[in-house]
PDB file of C-alpha atoms in Angstrom:
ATOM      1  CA  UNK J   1      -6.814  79.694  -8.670  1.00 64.00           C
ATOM      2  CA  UNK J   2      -4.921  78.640  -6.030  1.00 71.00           C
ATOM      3  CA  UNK J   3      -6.854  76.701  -2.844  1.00 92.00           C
ATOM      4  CA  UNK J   4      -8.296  73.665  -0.668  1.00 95.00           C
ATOM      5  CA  UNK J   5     -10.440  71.336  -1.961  1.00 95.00           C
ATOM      6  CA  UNK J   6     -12.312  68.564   0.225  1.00 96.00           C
ATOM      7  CA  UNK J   7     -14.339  66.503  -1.642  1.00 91.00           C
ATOM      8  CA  UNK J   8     -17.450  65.391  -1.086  1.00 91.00           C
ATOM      9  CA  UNK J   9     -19.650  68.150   0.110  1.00 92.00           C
ATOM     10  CA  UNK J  10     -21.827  65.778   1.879  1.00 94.00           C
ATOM     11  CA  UNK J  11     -21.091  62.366   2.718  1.00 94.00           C
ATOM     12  CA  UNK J  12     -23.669  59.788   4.604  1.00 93.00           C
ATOM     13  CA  UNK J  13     -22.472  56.452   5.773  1.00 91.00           C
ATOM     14  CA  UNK J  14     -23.540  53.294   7.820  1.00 91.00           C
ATOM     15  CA  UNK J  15     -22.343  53.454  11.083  1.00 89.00           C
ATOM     16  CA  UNK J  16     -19.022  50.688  12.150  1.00 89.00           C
ATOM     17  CA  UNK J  17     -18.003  52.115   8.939  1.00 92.00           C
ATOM     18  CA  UNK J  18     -14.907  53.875   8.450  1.00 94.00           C
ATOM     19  CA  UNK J  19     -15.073  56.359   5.835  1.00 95.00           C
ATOM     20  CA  UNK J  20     -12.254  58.923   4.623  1.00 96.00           C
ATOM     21  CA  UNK J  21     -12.416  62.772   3.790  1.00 96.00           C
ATOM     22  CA  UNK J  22     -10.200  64.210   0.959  1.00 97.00           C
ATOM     23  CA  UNK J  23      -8.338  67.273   1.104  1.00 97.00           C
ATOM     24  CA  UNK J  24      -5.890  69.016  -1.301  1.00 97.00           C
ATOM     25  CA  UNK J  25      -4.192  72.085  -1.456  1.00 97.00           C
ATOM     26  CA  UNK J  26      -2.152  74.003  -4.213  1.00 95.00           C
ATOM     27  CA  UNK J  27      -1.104  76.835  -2.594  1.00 94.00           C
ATOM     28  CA  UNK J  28       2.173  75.478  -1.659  1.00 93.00           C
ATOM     29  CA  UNK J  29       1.493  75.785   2.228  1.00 93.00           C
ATOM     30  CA  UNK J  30       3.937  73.624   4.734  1.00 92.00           C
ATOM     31  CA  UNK J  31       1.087  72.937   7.455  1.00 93.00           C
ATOM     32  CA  UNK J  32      -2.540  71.531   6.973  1.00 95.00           C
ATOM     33  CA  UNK J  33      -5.300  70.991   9.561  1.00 95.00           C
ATOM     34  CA  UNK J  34      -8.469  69.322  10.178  1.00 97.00           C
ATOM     35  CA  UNK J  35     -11.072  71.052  12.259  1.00 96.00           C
ATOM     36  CA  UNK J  36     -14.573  69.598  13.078  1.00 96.00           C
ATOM     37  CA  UNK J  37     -17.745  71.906  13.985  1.00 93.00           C
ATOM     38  CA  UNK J  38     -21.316  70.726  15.605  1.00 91.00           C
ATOM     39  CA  UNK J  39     -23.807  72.854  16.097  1.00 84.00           C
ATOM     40  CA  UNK J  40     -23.770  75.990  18.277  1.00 79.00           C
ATOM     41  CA  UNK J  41     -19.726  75.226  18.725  1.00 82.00           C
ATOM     42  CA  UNK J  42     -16.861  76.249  17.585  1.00 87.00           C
ATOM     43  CA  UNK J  43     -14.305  74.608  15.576  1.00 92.00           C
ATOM     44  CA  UNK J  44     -11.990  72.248  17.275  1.00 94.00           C
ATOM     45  CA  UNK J  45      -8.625  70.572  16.091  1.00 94.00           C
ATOM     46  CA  UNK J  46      -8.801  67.068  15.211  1.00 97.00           C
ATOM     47  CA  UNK J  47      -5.140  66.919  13.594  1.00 97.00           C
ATOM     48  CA  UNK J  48      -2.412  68.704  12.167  1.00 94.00           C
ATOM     49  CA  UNK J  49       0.560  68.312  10.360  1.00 94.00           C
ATOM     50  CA  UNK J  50       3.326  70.889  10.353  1.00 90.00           C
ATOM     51  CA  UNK J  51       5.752  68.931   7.292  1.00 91.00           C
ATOM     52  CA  UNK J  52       5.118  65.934   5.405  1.00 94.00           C
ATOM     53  CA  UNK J  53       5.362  62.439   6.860  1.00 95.00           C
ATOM     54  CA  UNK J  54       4.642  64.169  10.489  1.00 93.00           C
ATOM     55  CA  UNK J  55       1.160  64.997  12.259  1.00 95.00           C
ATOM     56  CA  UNK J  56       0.373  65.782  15.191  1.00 94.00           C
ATOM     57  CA  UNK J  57      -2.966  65.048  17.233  1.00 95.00           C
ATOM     58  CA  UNK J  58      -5.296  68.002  18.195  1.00 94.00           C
ATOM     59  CA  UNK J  59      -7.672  68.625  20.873  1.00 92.00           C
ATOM     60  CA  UNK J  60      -9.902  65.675  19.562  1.00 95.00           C
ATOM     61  CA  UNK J  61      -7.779  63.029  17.820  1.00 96.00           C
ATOM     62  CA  UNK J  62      -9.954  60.326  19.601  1.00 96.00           C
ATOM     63  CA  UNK J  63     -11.130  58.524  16.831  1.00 96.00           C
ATOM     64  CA  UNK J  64      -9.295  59.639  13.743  1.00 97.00           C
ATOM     65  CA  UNK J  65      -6.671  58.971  11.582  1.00 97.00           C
ATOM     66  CA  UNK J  66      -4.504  61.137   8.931  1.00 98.00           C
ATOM     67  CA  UNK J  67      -1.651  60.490   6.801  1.00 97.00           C
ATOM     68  CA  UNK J  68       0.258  63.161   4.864  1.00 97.00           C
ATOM     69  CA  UNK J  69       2.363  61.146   2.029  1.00 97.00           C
ATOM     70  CA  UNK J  70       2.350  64.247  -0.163  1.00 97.00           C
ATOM     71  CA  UNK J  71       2.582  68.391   0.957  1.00 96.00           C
ATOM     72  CA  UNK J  72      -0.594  68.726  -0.707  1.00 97.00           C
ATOM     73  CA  UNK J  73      -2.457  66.118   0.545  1.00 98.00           C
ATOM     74  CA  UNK J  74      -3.878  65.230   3.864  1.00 98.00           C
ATOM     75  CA  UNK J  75      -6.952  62.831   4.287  1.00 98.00           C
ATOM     76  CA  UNK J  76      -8.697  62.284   7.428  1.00 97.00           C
ATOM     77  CA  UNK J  77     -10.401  58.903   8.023  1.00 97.00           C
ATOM     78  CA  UNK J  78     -13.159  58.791  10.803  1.00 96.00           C
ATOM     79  CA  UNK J  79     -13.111  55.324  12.228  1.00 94.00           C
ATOM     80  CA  UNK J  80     -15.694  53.270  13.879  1.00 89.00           C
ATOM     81  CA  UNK J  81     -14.310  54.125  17.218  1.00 88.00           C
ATOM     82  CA  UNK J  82     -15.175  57.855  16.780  1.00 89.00           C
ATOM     83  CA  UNK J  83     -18.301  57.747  18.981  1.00 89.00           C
ATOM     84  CA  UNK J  84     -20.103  60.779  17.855  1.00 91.00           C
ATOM     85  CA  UNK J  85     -19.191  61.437  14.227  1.00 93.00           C
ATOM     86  CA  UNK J  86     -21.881  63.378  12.294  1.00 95.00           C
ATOM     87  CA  UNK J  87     -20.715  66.352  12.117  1.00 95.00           C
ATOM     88  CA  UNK J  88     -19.201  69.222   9.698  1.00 94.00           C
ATOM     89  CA  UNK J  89     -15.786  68.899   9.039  1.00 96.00           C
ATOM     90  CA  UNK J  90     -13.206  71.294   7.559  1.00 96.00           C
ATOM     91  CA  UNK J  91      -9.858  71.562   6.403  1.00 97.00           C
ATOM     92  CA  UNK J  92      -7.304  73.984   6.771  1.00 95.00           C
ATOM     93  CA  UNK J  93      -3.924  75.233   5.090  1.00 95.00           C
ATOM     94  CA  UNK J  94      -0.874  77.693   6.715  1.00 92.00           C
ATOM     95  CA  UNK J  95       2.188  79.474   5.062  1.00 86.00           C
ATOM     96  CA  UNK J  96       5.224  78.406   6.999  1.00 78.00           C
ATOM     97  CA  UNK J  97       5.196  81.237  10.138  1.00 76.00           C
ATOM     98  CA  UNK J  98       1.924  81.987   9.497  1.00 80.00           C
ATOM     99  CA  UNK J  99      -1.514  81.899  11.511  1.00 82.00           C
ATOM    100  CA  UNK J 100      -3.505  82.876   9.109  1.00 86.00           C
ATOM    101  CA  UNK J 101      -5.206  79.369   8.345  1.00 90.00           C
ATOM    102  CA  UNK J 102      -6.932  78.908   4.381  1.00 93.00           C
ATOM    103  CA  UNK J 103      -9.819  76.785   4.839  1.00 95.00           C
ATOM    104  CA  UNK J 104     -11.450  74.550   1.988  1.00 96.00           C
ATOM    105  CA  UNK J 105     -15.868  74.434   1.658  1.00 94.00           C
ATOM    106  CA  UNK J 106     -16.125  71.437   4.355  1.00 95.00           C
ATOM    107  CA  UNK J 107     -17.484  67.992   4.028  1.00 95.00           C
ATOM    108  CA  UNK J 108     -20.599  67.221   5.990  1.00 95.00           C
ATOM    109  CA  UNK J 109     -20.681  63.665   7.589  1.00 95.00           C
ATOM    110  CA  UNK J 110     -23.838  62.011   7.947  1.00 95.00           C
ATOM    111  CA  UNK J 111     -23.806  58.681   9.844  1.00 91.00           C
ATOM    112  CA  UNK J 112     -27.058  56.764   9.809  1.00 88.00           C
TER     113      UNK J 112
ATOM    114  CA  UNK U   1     -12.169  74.305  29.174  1.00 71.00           C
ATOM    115  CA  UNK U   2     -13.364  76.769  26.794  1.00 82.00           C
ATOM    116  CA  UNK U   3     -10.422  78.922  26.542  1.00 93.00           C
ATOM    117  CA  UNK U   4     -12.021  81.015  24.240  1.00 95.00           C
ATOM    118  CA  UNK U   5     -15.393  82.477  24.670  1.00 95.00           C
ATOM    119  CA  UNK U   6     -17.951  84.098  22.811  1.00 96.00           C
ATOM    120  CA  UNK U   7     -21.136  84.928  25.211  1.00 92.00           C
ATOM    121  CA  UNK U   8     -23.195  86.012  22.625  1.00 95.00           C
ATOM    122  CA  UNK U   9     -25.349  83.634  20.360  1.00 94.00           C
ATOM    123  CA  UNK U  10     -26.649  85.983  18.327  1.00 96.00           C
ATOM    124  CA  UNK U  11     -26.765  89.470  17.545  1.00 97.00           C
ATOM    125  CA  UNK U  12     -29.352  91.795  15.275  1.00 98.00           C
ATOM    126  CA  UNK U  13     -28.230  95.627  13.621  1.00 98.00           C
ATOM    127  CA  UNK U  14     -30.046  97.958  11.395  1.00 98.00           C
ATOM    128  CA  UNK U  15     -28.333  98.260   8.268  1.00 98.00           C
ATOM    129  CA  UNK U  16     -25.743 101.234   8.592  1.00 98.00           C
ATOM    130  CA  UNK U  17     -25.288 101.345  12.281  1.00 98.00           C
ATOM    131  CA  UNK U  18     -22.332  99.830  13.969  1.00 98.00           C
ATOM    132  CA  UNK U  19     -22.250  95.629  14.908  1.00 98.00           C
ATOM    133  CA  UNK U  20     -19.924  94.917  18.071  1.00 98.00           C
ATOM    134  CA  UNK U  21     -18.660  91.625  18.056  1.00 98.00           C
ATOM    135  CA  UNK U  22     -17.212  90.195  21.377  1.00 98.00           C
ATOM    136  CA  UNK U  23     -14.891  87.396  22.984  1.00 98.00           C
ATOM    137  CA  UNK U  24     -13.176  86.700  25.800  1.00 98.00           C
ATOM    138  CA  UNK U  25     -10.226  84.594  26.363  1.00 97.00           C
ATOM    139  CA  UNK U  26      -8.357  82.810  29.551  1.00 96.00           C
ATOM    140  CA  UNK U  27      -5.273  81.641  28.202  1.00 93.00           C
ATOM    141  CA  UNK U  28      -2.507  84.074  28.755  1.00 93.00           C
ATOM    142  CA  UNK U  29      -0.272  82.322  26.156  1.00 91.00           C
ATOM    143  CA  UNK U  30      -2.727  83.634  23.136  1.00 93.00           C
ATOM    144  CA  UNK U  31      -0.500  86.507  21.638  1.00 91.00           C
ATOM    145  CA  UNK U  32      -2.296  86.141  18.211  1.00 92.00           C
ATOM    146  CA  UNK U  33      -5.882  86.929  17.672  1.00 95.00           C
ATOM    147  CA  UNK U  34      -7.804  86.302  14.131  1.00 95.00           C
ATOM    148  CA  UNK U  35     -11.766  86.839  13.351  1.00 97.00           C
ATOM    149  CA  UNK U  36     -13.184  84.770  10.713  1.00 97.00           C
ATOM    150  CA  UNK U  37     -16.539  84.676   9.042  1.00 97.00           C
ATOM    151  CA  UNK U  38     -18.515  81.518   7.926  1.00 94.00           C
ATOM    152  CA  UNK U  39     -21.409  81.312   6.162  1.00 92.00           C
ATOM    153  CA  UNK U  40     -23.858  77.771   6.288  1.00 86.00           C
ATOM    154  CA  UNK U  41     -22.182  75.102   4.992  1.00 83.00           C
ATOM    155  CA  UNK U  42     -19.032  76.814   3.690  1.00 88.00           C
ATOM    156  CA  UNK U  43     -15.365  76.950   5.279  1.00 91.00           C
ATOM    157  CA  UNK U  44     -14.397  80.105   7.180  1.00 94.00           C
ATOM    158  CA  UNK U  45     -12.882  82.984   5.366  1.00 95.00           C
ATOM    159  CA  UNK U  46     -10.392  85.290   7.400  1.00 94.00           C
ATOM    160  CA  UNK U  47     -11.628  88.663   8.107  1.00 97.00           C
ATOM    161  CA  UNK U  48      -9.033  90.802  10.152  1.00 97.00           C
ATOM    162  CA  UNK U  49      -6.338  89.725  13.105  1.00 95.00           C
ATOM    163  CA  UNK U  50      -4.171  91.534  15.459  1.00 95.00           C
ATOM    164  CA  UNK U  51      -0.785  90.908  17.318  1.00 93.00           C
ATOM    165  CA  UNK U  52      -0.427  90.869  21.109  1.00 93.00           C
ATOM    166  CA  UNK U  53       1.679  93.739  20.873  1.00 94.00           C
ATOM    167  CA  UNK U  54      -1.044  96.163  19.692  1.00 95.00           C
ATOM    168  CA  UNK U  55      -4.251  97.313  20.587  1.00 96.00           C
ATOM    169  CA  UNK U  56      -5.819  98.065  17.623  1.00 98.00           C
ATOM    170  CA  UNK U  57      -5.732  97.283  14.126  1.00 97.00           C
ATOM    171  CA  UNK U  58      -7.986  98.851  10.915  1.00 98.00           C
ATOM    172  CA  UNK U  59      -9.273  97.160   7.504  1.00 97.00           C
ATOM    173  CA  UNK U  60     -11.861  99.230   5.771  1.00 97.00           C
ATOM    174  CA  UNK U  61     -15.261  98.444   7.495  1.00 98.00           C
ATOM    175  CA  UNK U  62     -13.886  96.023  10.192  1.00 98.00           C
ATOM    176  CA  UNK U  63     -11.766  96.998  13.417  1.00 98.00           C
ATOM    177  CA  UNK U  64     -10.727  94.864  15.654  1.00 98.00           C
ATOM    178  CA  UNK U  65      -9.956  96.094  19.509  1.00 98.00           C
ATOM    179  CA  UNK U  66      -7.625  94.080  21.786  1.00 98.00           C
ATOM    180  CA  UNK U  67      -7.334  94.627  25.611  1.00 97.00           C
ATOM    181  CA  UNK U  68      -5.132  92.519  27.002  1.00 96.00           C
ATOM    182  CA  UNK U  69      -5.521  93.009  30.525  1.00 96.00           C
ATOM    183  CA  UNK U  70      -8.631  92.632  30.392  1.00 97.00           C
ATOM    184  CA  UNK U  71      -8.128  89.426  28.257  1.00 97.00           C
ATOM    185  CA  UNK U  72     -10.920  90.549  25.952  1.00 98.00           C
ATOM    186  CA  UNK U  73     -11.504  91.753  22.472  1.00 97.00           C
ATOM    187  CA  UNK U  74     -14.039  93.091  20.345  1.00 98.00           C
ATOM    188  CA  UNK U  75     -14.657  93.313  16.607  1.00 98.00           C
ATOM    189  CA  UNK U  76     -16.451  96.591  14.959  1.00 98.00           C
ATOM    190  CA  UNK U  77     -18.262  96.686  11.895  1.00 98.00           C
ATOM    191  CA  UNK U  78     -19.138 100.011  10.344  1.00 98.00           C
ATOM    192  CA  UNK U  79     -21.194 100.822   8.929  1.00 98.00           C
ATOM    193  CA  UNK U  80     -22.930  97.341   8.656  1.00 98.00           C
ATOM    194  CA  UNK U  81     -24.681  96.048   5.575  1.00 98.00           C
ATOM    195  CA  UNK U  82     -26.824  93.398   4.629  1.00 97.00           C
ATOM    196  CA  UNK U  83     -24.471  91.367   3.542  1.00 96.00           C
ATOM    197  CA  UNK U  84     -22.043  91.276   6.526  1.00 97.00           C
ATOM    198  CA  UNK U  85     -24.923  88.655   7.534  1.00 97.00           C
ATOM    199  CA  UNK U  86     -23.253  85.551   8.347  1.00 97.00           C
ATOM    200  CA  UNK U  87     -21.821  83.539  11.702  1.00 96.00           C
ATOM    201  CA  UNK U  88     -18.358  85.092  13.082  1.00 97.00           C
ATOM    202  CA  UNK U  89     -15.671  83.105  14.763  1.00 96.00           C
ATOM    203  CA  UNK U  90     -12.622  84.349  16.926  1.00 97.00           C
ATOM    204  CA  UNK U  91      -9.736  82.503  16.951  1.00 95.00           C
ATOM    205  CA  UNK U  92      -6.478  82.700  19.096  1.00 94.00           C
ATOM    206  CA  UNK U  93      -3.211  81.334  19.041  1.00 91.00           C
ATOM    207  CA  UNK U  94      -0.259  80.834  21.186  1.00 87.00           C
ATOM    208  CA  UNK U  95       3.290  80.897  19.694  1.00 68.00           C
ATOM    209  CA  UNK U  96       2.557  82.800  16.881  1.00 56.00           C
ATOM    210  CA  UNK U  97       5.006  82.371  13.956  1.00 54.00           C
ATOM    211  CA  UNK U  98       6.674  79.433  15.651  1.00 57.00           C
ATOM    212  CA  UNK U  99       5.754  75.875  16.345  1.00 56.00           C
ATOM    213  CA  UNK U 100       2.182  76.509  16.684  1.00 56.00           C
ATOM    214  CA  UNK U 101       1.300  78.836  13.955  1.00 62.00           C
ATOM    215  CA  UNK U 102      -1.834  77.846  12.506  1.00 67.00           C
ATOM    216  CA  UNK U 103      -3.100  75.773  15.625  1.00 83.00           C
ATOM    217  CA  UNK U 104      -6.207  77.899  16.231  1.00 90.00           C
ATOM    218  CA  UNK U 105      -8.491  77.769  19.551  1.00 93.00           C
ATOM    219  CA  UNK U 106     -11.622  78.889  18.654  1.00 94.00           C
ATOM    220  CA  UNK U 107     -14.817  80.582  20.135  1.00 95.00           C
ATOM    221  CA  UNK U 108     -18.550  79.375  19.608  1.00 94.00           C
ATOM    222  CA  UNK U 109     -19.634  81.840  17.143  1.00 95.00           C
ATOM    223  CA  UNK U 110     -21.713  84.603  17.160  1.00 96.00           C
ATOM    224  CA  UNK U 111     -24.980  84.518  14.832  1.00 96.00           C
ATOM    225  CA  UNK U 112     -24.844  88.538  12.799  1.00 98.00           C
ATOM    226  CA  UNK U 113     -28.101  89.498  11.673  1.00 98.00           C
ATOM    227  CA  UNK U 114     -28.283  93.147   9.512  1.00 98.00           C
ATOM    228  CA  UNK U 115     -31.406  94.329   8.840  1.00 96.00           C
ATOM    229  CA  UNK U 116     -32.510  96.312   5.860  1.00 92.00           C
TER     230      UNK U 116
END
């Protein structure tokens, strides 16, 4: 079956650690995204990448890094600089002139 | 700026009556519209969406309603059942279908409650 995958479901780490969310897609889609939700708000762009080797930062890069080596492959790292980063964090997939966006099962952060 | 807004936290139906869903947006660019639904601890799935160039658009159960002078649109679920139970996002875009496609703004949420 063909869809996004972020791996883990839950993730805690120390914080001034930087840590790095996985996320894979086989459904052949040009653009991925990463989208963050806290509680009570709704989802907001971190980054997004429209072709490989290319991203582009969202609403709330501040903090974050991506790479996208491979079409099906984007991972986000959270750095130490990212002030506030427990939170729930998903990641999405388009079809090339599409806006309907796939999204994988999430990864909650935990930092202690 | 929350260019997209849902006012309502939370809303409760009997089972079999009809669940309105609203939001409101301020940016006049959106010409795509999309309403998701999420349940805890799980990615969005994509429920229904509608163009800027209509007004209305049908899928089974779920309607969605777009007034765009009003810059406002609704979602309809009828009849509602149990397990329509779940949190429900709007989402808009701007550009649809060209640079941006994908690059959702989206509202708060609204909390969907159907009762037995």
């Amino acid at each position: 079956d063909g869809g996004i995958t972020q791996s883990p479901k839950y993730l805690f780490r120390k914080e001034g650690q930087n840590v790095t969310l996985s996320c894979e897609q086989n459904l052949n889609h040009d653009a991925m995204y990463w989208y963050r939700q806290d509680p009570g708000q709704g989802l907001r762009l971190i980054y997004y990448s429209q072709i490989v080797n290319d991203f582009q930062k969202g609403d709330i890069a501040e903090g974050y890094s991506v790479s996208r080596e491979k079409k099906e492959s984007f991972p986000l790292t959270v750095t130490s600089a990212q002030k506030n980063p427990t939170a729930f964090y998903l990641c999405a997939s388009t079809n090339r002139g599409s806006t309907e966006a796939f999204f994988g099962q999430g990864t909650r952060l935990t930092v202690v | 700026d929350q260019q997209v807004k849902q006012n309502s936290p939370s809303l409760s139906v009997q089972e079999g009556r009809i669940s309105i869903l609203n939001c409101d947006y301020t940016n006049s660019m959106f010409d795509y519209f999309l309403w998701y639904k999420k349940y805890p601890a799980e990615g969005p799935t994509f429920l229904i969406s509608i163009s800027s160039i209509k007004d209305k658009n049908e899928d089974g159960r779920f309607t969605v309603f777009l007034n765009k002078s009003a810059k406002h649109l609704s979602l309809h679920i009828v009849p509602s059942q149990p397990g329509d139970s779940a949190v429900y996002f709007c989402a808009a875009s701007a550009n649809a279908g060209g640079t941006s496609y994908g690059k959702l703004t989206f509202g708060q949420g609204t909390i969907l409650t159907v009762h037995p």
